Short mmCIF file of C-alpha atoms and ligand atoms in Angstrom, two decimals:
data_model
loop_
_atom_site.label_atom_id
_atom_site.label_comp_id
_atom_site.label_asym_id
_atom_site.label_seq_id
_atom_site.Cartn_x
_atom_site.Cartn_y
_atom_site.Cartn_z
CA MET D 1 -7.98 7.44 13.05
CA GLU D 2 -8.25 5.41 10.01
CA ARG D 3 -5.69 2.90 8.72
CA THR D 4 -4.84 1.89 5.64
CA LEU D 5 -2.57 -0.85 3.59
CA ALA D 6 0.23 -0.29 1.77
CA ILE D 7 2.41 -2.83 -0.19
CA LEU D 8 5.74 -2.03 -1.75
CA LYS D 9 5.71 -4.13 -4.87
CA PRO D 10 8.57 -6.25 -6.07
CA CYS D 11 9.28 -4.00 -8.76
CA ALA D 12 9.67 -1.36 -5.80
CA ILE D 13 12.40 -3.33 -4.17
CA GLU D 14 14.20 -4.39 -7.17
CA ARG D 15 14.35 -0.80 -8.34
CA SER D 16 15.38 0.34 -4.74
CA LEU D 17 12.73 2.44 -4.15
CA ILE D 18 11.87 1.43 -0.86
CA GLY D 19 13.38 4.66 0.85
CA GLU D 20 11.80 6.89 -1.82
CA VAL D 21 8.34 5.74 -1.06
CA VAL D 22 8.79 5.54 2.75
CA LYS D 23 10.05 8.71 2.58
CA ARG D 24 6.90 10.20 1.21
CA ILE D 25 4.43 8.31 3.49
CA GLU D 26 6.79 9.89 6.35
CA GLN D 27 6.89 13.70 4.57
CA LYS D 28 3.16 13.25 4.35
CA GLY D 29 2.56 12.59 7.93
CA LEU D 30 0.91 9.41 7.73
CA ILE D 31 1.74 7.37 10.55
CA ILE D 32 3.50 3.97 9.86
CA CYS D 33 2.14 1.50 12.46
CA GLY D 34 3.17 -1.72 11.09
CA MET D 35 5.88 -2.50 8.33
CA LYS D 36 7.42 -5.94 7.50
CA MET D 37 9.11 -7.83 4.47
CA MET D 38 7.28 -10.90 3.50
CA GLN D 39 7.24 -13.12 0.61
CA LEU D 40 3.80 -13.37 -0.97
CA ASP D 41 2.37 -16.88 -2.41
CA GLU D 42 -0.54 -17.41 -4.55
CA LYS D 43 -2.68 -18.27 -1.94
CA ILE D 44 -2.80 -14.74 -0.30
CA LEU D 45 -2.66 -13.05 -3.73
CA ARG D 46 -5.82 -14.86 -4.98
CA ALA D 47 -7.33 -13.43 -1.64
CA HIS D 48 -6.10 -10.16 -2.07
CA TYR D 49 -6.76 -9.68 -5.84
CA SER D 50 -10.04 -11.65 -5.86
CA HIS D 51 -11.87 -9.01 -7.80
CA LEU D 52 -9.35 -9.62 -10.89
CA VAL D 53 -8.99 -13.62 -10.77
CA ASP D 54 -10.97 -13.48 -14.15
CA LYS D 55 -8.88 -11.05 -15.84
CA PRO D 56 -6.53 -12.07 -18.51
CA PHE D 57 -3.52 -10.31 -16.73
CA PHE D 58 -4.18 -12.10 -13.53
CA PRO D 59 -1.50 -15.00 -14.31
CA LEU D 60 1.25 -12.40 -15.07
CA LEU D 61 0.06 -10.31 -12.02
CA VAL D 62 0.63 -12.82 -9.45
CA GLU D 63 3.91 -14.09 -10.77
CA SER D 64 5.18 -10.11 -10.75
CA MET D 65 3.90 -10.12 -7.01
CA MET D 66 5.94 -13.02 -6.07
CA THR D 67 9.46 -12.06 -8.09
CA SER D 68 10.79 -10.81 -4.92
CA PRO D 69 9.62 -10.18 -1.22
CA VAL D 70 7.41 -7.28 -0.82
CA ILE D 71 7.12 -4.51 2.13
CA VAL D 72 3.63 -4.35 3.80
CA MET D 73 2.90 -1.42 5.84
CA VAL D 74 -0.09 -0.39 7.92
CA LEU D 75 -0.28 3.50 7.70
CA LYS D 76 -2.78 5.44 10.01
CA GLY D 77 -4.07 9.14 9.72
CA ILE D 78 -7.27 11.05 9.29
CA ASP D 79 -9.01 9.85 6.25
CA ALA D 80 -5.99 7.57 5.56
CA VAL D 81 -7.29 5.93 2.84
CA GLU D 82 -8.10 8.78 0.31
CA VAL D 83 -4.94 10.57 1.48
CA PHE D 84 -2.78 7.72 0.32
CA ARG D 85 -4.66 6.48 -2.79
CA ASN D 86 -4.53 10.55 -3.76
CA MET D 87 -0.67 10.06 -3.39
CA THR D 88 -0.30 6.67 -5.34
CA GLY D 89 -2.37 7.98 -8.43
CA SER D 90 -4.41 6.38 -10.85
CA THR D 91 -3.52 2.46 -11.69
CA ASN D 92 -1.72 3.12 -14.87
CA GLY D 93 2.00 4.57 -14.35
CA ARG D 94 1.84 5.99 -17.70
CA LYS D 95 -1.33 7.64 -17.10
CA ALA D 96 -0.81 8.66 -13.39
CA ALA D 97 -0.29 12.34 -12.82
CA PRO D 98 3.12 13.80 -12.15
CA GLY D 99 3.70 14.21 -8.27
CA THR D 100 2.04 10.76 -7.60
CA ILE D 101 4.06 7.87 -6.55
CA ARG D 102 3.14 5.87 -9.62
CA GLY D 103 3.41 9.05 -11.90
CA ASP D 104 6.82 9.54 -10.84
CA PHE D 105 8.23 6.03 -10.67
CA SER D 106 6.28 3.79 -13.14
CA VAL D 107 5.43 3.66 -16.96
CA SER D 108 3.73 0.43 -16.59
CA GLY D 109 -0.12 -0.62 -15.89
CA GLN D 110 0.90 -3.57 -14.00
CA GLN D 111 4.51 -2.61 -12.17
CA ASN D 112 3.15 0.28 -10.67
CA ILE D 113 5.43 0.18 -7.32
CA VAL D 114 2.46 0.47 -4.70
CA HIS D 115 -0.70 -0.94 -3.84
CA ALA D 116 -3.22 1.14 -1.95
CA SER D 117 -6.33 0.32 -0.23
CA ASP D 118 -9.52 1.63 -2.08
CA SER D 119 -12.00 1.94 0.78
CA VAL D 120 -12.07 1.62 4.73
CA GLU D 121 -13.93 -1.62 4.52
CA ASN D 122 -11.07 -3.17 2.32
CA ALA D 123 -8.31 -1.62 4.10
CA GLU D 124 -9.28 -3.45 7.46
CA ALA D 125 -9.66 -6.85 5.77
CA GLU D 126 -6.34 -6.50 3.72
CA ILE D 127 -4.74 -5.69 7.07
CA ASN D 128 -6.17 -8.81 8.92
CA ARG D 129 -5.11 -10.33 5.97
CA PHE D 130 -1.39 -9.43 6.14
CA PHE D 131 -0.69 -8.67 9.44
CA ARG D 132 -1.09 -10.44 12.85
CA PRO D 133 -2.52 -7.98 15.67
CA GLU D 134 0.69 -7.91 17.37
CA GLU D 135 2.69 -6.77 14.44
CA ILE D 136 0.54 -3.49 14.42
CA PHE D 137 1.74 -0.83 16.75
CA ASP D 138 -0.79 1.41 18.14
CA TYR D 139 1.30 4.43 19.30
CA ILE D 140 0.68 8.29 19.24
CA PRO D 141 3.72 10.09 18.01
CA SER D 142 4.89 12.97 20.10
CA GLY D 143 4.47 15.45 17.40
CA LEU D 144 0.87 14.43 16.75
CA TYR D 145 -0.17 18.36 17.05
CA ASP D 146 2.07 19.30 14.68
CA LEU D 147 0.47 17.17 12.04
CA TYR D 148 -3.41 17.93 13.16
CA ALA D 149 -5.28 20.74 14.58
CA LYS D 150 -6.54 19.95 17.99
CA ASP D 151 -10.19 20.02 16.90
CA GLU D 152 -9.42 17.51 13.88
CA ILE D 153 -8.75 14.87 16.17
N1 UDP W 1 -3.34 -4.73 -13.21
C1 UDP W 1 -2.73 -5.25 -14.31
N2 UDP W 1 -3.51 -4.77 -15.64
C2 UDP W 1 -4.62 -4.09 -15.50
C3 UDP W 1 -5.13 -3.63 -14.50
C4 UDP W 1 -4.70 -3.78 -13.18
O1 UDP W 1 -1.88 -5.58 -14.23
O2 UDP W 1 -4.99 -3.81 -16.70
C5 UDP W 1 -2.32 -4.80 -12.03
C6 UDP W 1 -2.06 -3.33 -11.39
O3 UDP W 1 -0.71 -3.93 -10.75
C7 UDP W 1 -3.09 -3.01 -10.24
C8 UDP W 1 -3.51 -4.28 -9.73
O4 UDP W 1 -3.71 -5.15 -10.81
O5 UDP W 1 -2.13 -2.39 -9.26
C9 UDP W 1 -4.88 -4.41 -9.10
O6 UDP W 1 -5.78 -4.03 -10.13
P1 UDP W 1 -6.70 -2.46 -9.30
O7 UDP W 1 -7.85 -2.46 -10.43
O8 UDP W 1 -7.37 -3.04 -8.06
O9 UDP W 1 -5.76 -0.92 -9.13
P2 UDP W 1 -5.52 -0.31 -8.05
O10 UDP W 1 -6.21 -0.26 -7.10
O11 UDP W 1 -4.05 -1.09 -7.87
O12 UDP W 1 -5.03 1.12 -8.87
MG1 MG W 2 -7.03 -2.17 -6.28
#
């Protein structure tokens, strides 16, 4: 099964939205196989957002991502990257569709509640950046066949 990285950003922590977002992940059926709180620093953020270092908003983005600890999660499922990107919604919360996490909880292009990996390749690199191998638990939920048909797995 595919894996993806989710980050509950400081805006989500500060607004007490941890439960709301985790609830949606559980309700959807994505399997949480790693989860921890951590304080990000400039070094990890420069790597994580390396595609944005030249953007004018980059300093504010880094500052906002360090204002409180974040919660990082490894999510697992068939097509987990696409499933969680769709649940997350488009980058700008003002434009994100209602029903998505950003569409329902954000009015900002920056303070948009969650990070979601955008490709399988990036997901694996991001998981390795934020987690040690022993922090990821490769268990199979007992209700796996209530989530998926036997020929899907
Ligand atoms: N961001 C921002 N201003 C912008 C575009 C992006 O502050 O004009 C922030 C926003 O928090 C976003 C993050 O930078 O989630 C990463 O940007 P990316 O383009 O990778 O969007 P995402 O994959 O998060 O939708
Ligand atoms: Mg991105």
